Amino acid sequence: MNNYFITQKPYSIQDRKESKTIDLVNKGLRFLKTGLHIKQQDTSVDMNTVEQRINYYHLIDSVIAYNVPGEVIELGCFTGQCAILFEKVIEQNGSDKKLHLFDSFHVPFTFKGNVEEELKENFRLAGLKQPIIHKGDFKDTLPNELPEGIAFVHIDCGFGGDKYAHRDVMLHCFESIYPRMAKNAVCILMDYYDPEENAQGIDINPGVKLAFDIFFKDKPEKIVALFGEMYNHAYFRKM
Ligand SMILES: C[S@@+](CC[C@H](N)C(=O)[O-])C[C@H]1O[C@@H](n2cnc3c(N)ncnc32)[C@H](O)[C@@H]1O
């Protein structure tokens, strides 16, 4: 499957469900010329949106095309919905970049099963090389287990909890990755939300922007907000 944007298993958690009732209501709204339309939510993924996948694709493809040195990292991989897309782009480009995934693999109460095993199974089902897994809390694995050079990094460690606790985790992530990022390396920040830049969506993890504002206050990099439909994210390129 070379289309990264139409999500199908194992790239998604389940097959997409379309509601016939919503189709019918939309037909009625069109007939009545209301100008209104109810959007069907994409039920096939729960960790990212199709719009975000488009952004991921082009940004990781860009660092490979421009030969930015270093490896590909994800901080917070869960069962790998983003990670298998990253590995797919690496392999499709014939790149020798390695994918390093960092996670505690702590199992949330809403999840039945073994997160790490499911991650490996998703890579197997997608026919992709297994990633290099760094299991443990970031305070134990970062920065020691990071590769020397980083070309692309996705930080996605939000848990919708206390924003100051999350800000501190994010600060530790920034302190760890920043010195290892090559010039022109890309860092994508899941859940970055700025009410002036992100036209829609919700601010589910305000700790991301809190940490960015502190860490980058005296740095030259600028944040670029990306359209992600109902979830927000943003990126910066290392100068
Ligand atoms: C929203 S999920 C990541 C979703 C993932 N990017 C995907 O595509 O499916 C957040 C992940 O961050 C991890 N995480 C949060 N804080 C962490 C920490 N301090 N150390 C290690 N992992 C952490 C959680 O275990 C969880 O798997």
Tab-separated table of C-alpha atoms and ligand atoms in Angstrom:
chain	number	residue	atom	x	y	z
A	1	MET	CA	0.000	0.000	0.000
A	2	ASN	CA	1.667	3.217	-1.125
A	3	ASN	CA	-1.187	5.538	-0.216
A	4	TYR	CA	-0.426	6.786	3.285
A	5	PHE	CA	-3.543	8.880	3.613
A	6	ILE	CA	-6.384	6.415	3.152
A	7	THR	CA	-6.055	4.537	6.389
A	8	GLN	CA	-6.430	0.779	6.340
A	9	LYS	CA	-5.306	-1.866	8.814
A	10	PRO	CA	-2.537	-2.227	10.059
A	11	TYR	CA	-2.018	1.521	9.436
A	12	SER	CA	-5.321	2.106	11.277
A	13	ILE	CA	-6.874	0.454	14.308
A	14	GLN	CA	-10.022	-0.705	12.525
A	15	ASP	CA	-11.809	-0.403	9.194
A	16	ARG	CA	-13.424	2.950	8.574
A	17	LYS	CA	-17.146	3.055	9.406
A	18	GLU	CA	-19.486	5.293	7.410
A	19	SER	CA	-22.865	6.229	8.853
A	20	LYS	CA	-25.778	5.855	6.400
A	21	THR	CA	-27.855	8.129	8.654
A	22	ILE	CA	-25.358	10.988	8.282
A	23	ASP	CA	-25.357	10.471	4.481
A	24	LEU	CA	-29.150	10.715	4.508
A	25	VAL	CA	-29.176	13.845	6.686
A	26	ASN	CA	-26.585	15.462	4.361
A	27	LYS	CA	-28.768	14.674	1.344
A	28	GLY	CA	-31.674	16.407	3.101
A	29	LEU	CA	-29.510	19.425	4.012
A	30	ARG	CA	-28.358	19.709	0.390
A	31	PHE	CA	-31.920	19.365	-0.935
A	32	LEU	CA	-33.076	22.131	1.399
A	33	LYS	CA	-30.126	24.308	0.232
A	34	THR	CA	-29.096	24.998	3.842
A	35	GLY	CA	-25.385	25.267	2.988
A	36	LEU	CA	-24.772	22.940	5.948
A	37	HIS	CA	-22.958	19.576	5.872
A	38	ILE	CA	-22.256	17.134	8.701
A	39	LYS	CA	-18.707	15.753	8.514
A	40	GLN	CA	-18.249	12.022	9.136
A	41	GLN	CA	-15.534	11.472	11.730
A	42	ASP	CA	-12.730	9.139	10.646
A	43	THR	CA	-13.259	6.189	12.986
A	44	SER	CA	-10.376	4.157	11.575
A	45	VAL	CA	-7.621	5.978	13.492
A	46	ASP	CA	-7.518	7.391	16.974
A	47	MET	CA	-3.952	8.679	17.229
A	48	ASN	CA	-3.801	10.950	14.169
A	49	THR	CA	-5.930	12.368	11.367
A	50	VAL	CA	-5.567	11.982	7.600
A	51	GLU	CA	-4.505	15.655	7.451
A	52	GLN	CA	-1.737	14.999	9.974
A	53	ARG	CA	-0.584	11.936	8.043
A	54	ILE	CA	-0.210	14.134	4.948
A	55	ASN	CA	1.966	16.533	6.975
A	56	TYR	CA	4.064	13.651	8.403
A	57	TYR	CA	4.596	12.201	4.941
A	58	HIS	CA	5.872	15.408	3.352
A	59	LEU	CA	8.085	16.416	6.284
A	60	ILE	CA	9.836	13.072	6.697
A	61	ASP	CA	10.142	12.732	2.910
A	62	SER	CA	11.798	16.190	2.809
A	63	VAL	CA	14.596	15.310	5.262
A	64	ILE	CA	15.359	12.138	3.300
A	65	ALA	CA	15.266	13.938	-0.086
A	66	TYR	CA	17.577	16.712	1.193
A	67	ASN	CA	19.980	14.199	2.774
A	68	VAL	CA	19.676	15.616	6.286
A	69	PRO	CA	22.038	13.395	8.282
A	70	GLY	CA	20.851	11.381	11.275
A	71	GLU	CA	18.160	8.937	12.304
A	72	VAL	CA	14.365	9.035	12.710
A	73	ILE	CA	13.011	9.179	16.265
A	74	GLU	CA	9.604	9.033	17.892
A	75	LEU	CA	9.138	9.935	21.557
A	76	GLY	CA	5.818	8.289	22.463
A	77	CYS	CA	4.953	5.583	19.927
A	78	PHE	CA	2.171	3.547	21.607
A	79	THR	CA	1.086	0.833	19.087
A	80	GLY	CA	2.777	2.626	16.189
A	81	GLN	CA	0.142	4.324	14.053
A	82	CYS	CA	2.600	7.141	13.242
A	83	ALA	CA	5.699	4.963	13.458
A	84	ILE	CA	4.687	2.528	10.704
A	85	LEU	CA	4.085	5.489	8.389
A	86	PHE	CA	7.611	6.794	9.193
A	87	GLU	CA	9.197	3.396	8.527
A	88	LYS	CA	7.186	3.010	5.310
A	89	VAL	CA	8.577	6.330	3.985
A	90	ILE	CA	12.144	5.344	4.999
A	91	GLU	CA	11.880	1.999	3.178
A	92	GLN	CA	10.099	3.365	0.128
A	93	ASN	CA	12.940	5.865	-0.339
A	94	GLY	CA	15.547	3.119	0.022
A	95	SER	CA	17.046	5.168	2.879
A	96	ASP	CA	19.407	3.614	5.425
A	97	LYS	CA	17.960	5.739	8.248
A	98	LYS	CA	17.021	3.770	11.379
A	99	LEU	CA	13.760	4.235	13.251
A	100	HIS	CA	14.189	4.549	17.046
A	101	LEU	CA	11.028	4.400	19.177
A	102	PHE	CA	10.917	5.513	22.827
A	103	ASP	CA	8.017	4.650	25.129
A	104	SER	CA	7.370	3.371	28.641
A	105	PHE	CA	4.690	1.039	27.167
A	106	HIS	CA	2.643	1.715	30.226
A	107	VAL	CA	-0.786	0.168	29.496
A	108	PRO	CA	-3.672	2.633	29.895
A	109	PHE	CA	-6.751	1.295	31.672
A	110	THR	CA	-8.768	1.647	28.435
A	111	PHE	CA	-6.445	-0.740	26.560
A	112	LYS	CA	-6.697	-4.508	26.587
A	113	GLY	CA	-3.487	-6.261	25.647
A	114	ASN	CA	0.248	-5.698	25.470
A	115	VAL	CA	1.135	-2.363	23.829
A	116	GLU	CA	4.716	-3.321	22.879
A	117	GLU	CA	3.661	-6.670	21.344
A	118	GLU	CA	0.893	-4.953	19.371
A	119	LEU	CA	3.410	-2.413	18.059
A	120	LYS	CA	5.702	-5.201	16.809
A	121	GLU	CA	2.754	-7.074	15.288
A	122	ASN	CA	1.656	-3.926	13.392
A	123	PHE	CA	5.133	-3.639	11.837
A	124	ARG	CA	5.027	-7.337	10.944
A	125	LEU	CA	1.569	-7.056	9.341
A	126	ALA	CA	2.716	-4.019	7.350
A	127	GLY	CA	5.714	-6.029	6.063
A	128	LEU	CA	8.169	-3.495	7.532
A	129	LYS	CA	11.517	-3.885	9.300
A	130	GLN	CA	11.164	-3.946	13.088
A	131	PRO	CA	12.090	-0.613	14.757
A	132	ILE	CA	14.761	-0.158	17.445
A	133	ILE	CA	12.749	0.001	20.679
A	134	HIS	CA	13.889	1.920	23.780
A	135	LYS	CA	11.550	0.870	26.554
A	136	GLY	CA	11.327	2.959	29.721
A	137	ASP	CA	10.443	6.344	31.107
A	138	PHE	CA	12.057	9.210	29.178
A	139	LYS	CA	13.788	10.327	32.369
A	140	ASP	CA	15.776	7.046	32.201
A	141	THR	CA	16.197	6.624	28.413
A	142	LEU	CA	16.800	10.250	27.321
A	143	PRO	CA	19.290	11.466	26.270
A	144	ASN	CA	21.570	8.421	26.838
A	145	GLU	CA	19.856	6.061	24.384
A	146	LEU	CA	19.413	8.614	21.592
A	147	PRO	CA	21.556	8.169	18.475
A	148	GLU	CA	24.299	10.800	17.995
A	149	GLY	CA	22.491	12.475	15.077
A	150	ILE	CA	18.775	13.145	14.507
A	151	ALA	CA	17.191	14.040	11.136
A	152	PHE	CA	13.513	13.782	12.091
A	153	VAL	CA	11.743	13.537	15.424
A	154	HIS	CA	8.086	13.266	16.369
A	155	ILE	CA	7.199	14.078	19.981
A	156	ASP	CA	3.808	12.648	20.966
A	157	CYS	CA	3.694	11.957	24.683
A	158	GLY	CA	0.481	13.704	25.740
A	159	PHE	CA	-1.810	12.002	28.182
A	160	GLY	CA	-4.454	14.713	28.613
A	161	GLY	CA	-3.422	15.034	32.285
A	162	ASP	CA	-1.771	17.771	34.333
A	163	LYS	CA	-0.398	20.401	31.936
A	164	TYR	CA	2.594	21.314	34.139
A	165	ALA	CA	3.654	17.666	34.492
A	166	HIS	CA	3.434	17.312	30.719
A	167	ARG	CA	5.329	20.607	30.216
A	168	ASP	CA	8.199	19.203	32.299
A	169	VAL	CA	8.293	15.948	30.283
A	170	MET	CA	8.343	18.030	27.074
A	171	LEU	CA	11.179	20.209	28.420
A	172	HIS	CA	13.228	17.082	29.107
A	173	CYS	CA	12.511	15.895	25.531
A	174	PHE	CA	13.638	19.261	24.053
A	175	GLU	CA	16.799	19.375	26.186
A	176	SER	CA	17.650	15.837	25.030
A	177	ILE	CA	16.987	16.088	21.290
A	178	TYR	CA	17.943	19.686	20.442
A	179	PRO	CA	21.759	19.341	20.621
A	180	ARG	CA	21.623	16.153	18.495
A	181	MET	CA	19.392	17.521	15.729
A	182	ALA	CA	21.293	18.139	12.483
A	183	LYS	CA	20.945	21.419	10.570
A	184	ASN	CA	17.566	21.310	8.728
A	185	ALA	CA	16.326	18.392	10.846
A	186	VAL	CA	12.570	18.489	11.488
A	187	CYS	CA	10.759	18.144	14.813
A	188	ILE	CA	6.962	17.702	14.816
A	189	LEU	CA	5.081	18.481	18.018
A	190	MET	CA	1.813	16.603	18.408
A	191	ASP	CA	-0.946	18.650	20.119
A	192	TYR	CA	0.835	22.022	19.771
A	193	TYR	CA	-2.051	24.475	19.920
A	194	ASP	CA	-1.910	28.229	19.564
A	195	PRO	CA	-5.358	29.881	19.433
A	196	GLU	CA	-3.970	32.558	17.079
A	197	GLU	CA	-2.507	30.040	14.602
A	198	ASN	CA	-4.701	26.931	14.811
A	199	ALA	CA	-8.074	27.871	13.390
A	200	GLN	CA	-9.945	24.876	14.791
A	201	GLY	CA	-9.631	21.873	17.036
A	202	ILE	CA	-9.098	21.606	20.763
A	203	ASP	CA	-6.194	22.286	23.092
A	204	ILE	CA	-5.892	18.789	24.626
A	205	ASN	CA	-2.287	19.045	25.823
A	206	PRO	CA	-1.438	22.691	26.646
A	207	GLY	CA	1.878	21.552	28.146
A	208	VAL	CA	3.333	21.306	24.614
A	209	LYS	CA	3.133	25.045	23.904
A	210	LEU	CA	4.078	25.931	27.493
A	211	ALA	CA	7.330	23.962	27.084
A	212	PHE	CA	8.040	25.263	23.574
A	213	ASP	CA	7.693	28.886	24.721
A	214	ILE	CA	10.162	28.330	27.580
A	215	PHE	CA	12.792	26.278	25.731
A	216	PHE	CA	12.828	28.260	22.468
A	217	LYS	CA	12.679	31.747	24.043
A	218	ASP	CA	16.385	32.280	23.350
A	219	LYS	CA	16.678	30.069	20.226
A	220	PRO	CA	16.403	31.045	16.541
A	221	GLU	CA	13.898	28.319	15.490
A	222	LYS	CA	10.341	29.359	14.710
A	223	ILE	CA	7.257	27.196	15.143
A	224	VAL	CA	4.991	26.542	12.135
A	225	ALA	CA	1.399	25.524	12.922
A	226	LEU	CA	0.022	22.789	10.655
A	227	PHE	CA	-3.597	22.063	9.799
A	228	GLY	CA	-4.551	18.721	11.344
A	229	GLU	CA	-8.374	18.920	11.291
A	230	MET	CA	-9.645	17.982	14.755
A	231	TYR	CA	-6.142	17.397	16.231
A	232	ASN	CA	-3.478	20.086	16.115
A	233	HIS	CA	0.235	19.874	15.558
A	234	ALA	CA	3.176	22.037	14.480
A	235	TYR	CA	6.843	21.739	13.528
A	236	PHE	CA	10.166	23.544	13.589
A	237	ARG	CA	13.260	23.064	11.439
A	238	LYS	CA	16.643	23.172	13.177
A	239	MET	CA	18.748	26.168	12.149
B	1	LIG	C1	-0.643	9.584	22.509
B	1	LIG	S1	0.364	8.199	22.781
B	1	LIG	C2	1.391	8.141	21.351
B	1	LIG	C3	0.670	7.746	20.094
B	1	LIG	C4	1.587	7.294	18.968
B	1	LIG	N1	2.414	8.372	18.488
B	1	LIG	C5	0.839	6.631	17.841
B	1	LIG	O1	1.058	7.006	16.684
B	1	LIG	O2	0.053	5.716	18.100
B	1	LIG	C6	1.456	8.773	24.023
B	1	LIG	C7	2.541	7.789	24.408
B	1	LIG	O3	3.532	8.479	25.170
B	1	LIG	C8	4.049	7.597	26.136
B	1	LIG	N2	4.642	8.402	27.223
B	1	LIG	C9	4.095	9.484	27.848
B	1	LIG	N3	4.935	9.977	28.785
B	1	LIG	C10	6.039	9.189	28.767
B	1	LIG	C11	7.264	9.192	29.496
B	1	LIG	N4	7.502	10.104	30.459
B	1	LIG	N5	8.179	8.235	29.220
B	1	LIG	C12	7.939	7.296	28.260
B	1	LIG	N6	6.796	7.241	27.522
B	1	LIG	C13	5.862	8.176	27.768
B	1	LIG	C14	2.838	6.772	26.581
B	1	LIG	O4	3.251	5.526	27.129
B	1	LIG	C15	2.038	6.642	25.276
B	1	LIG	O5	2.301	5.410	24.629
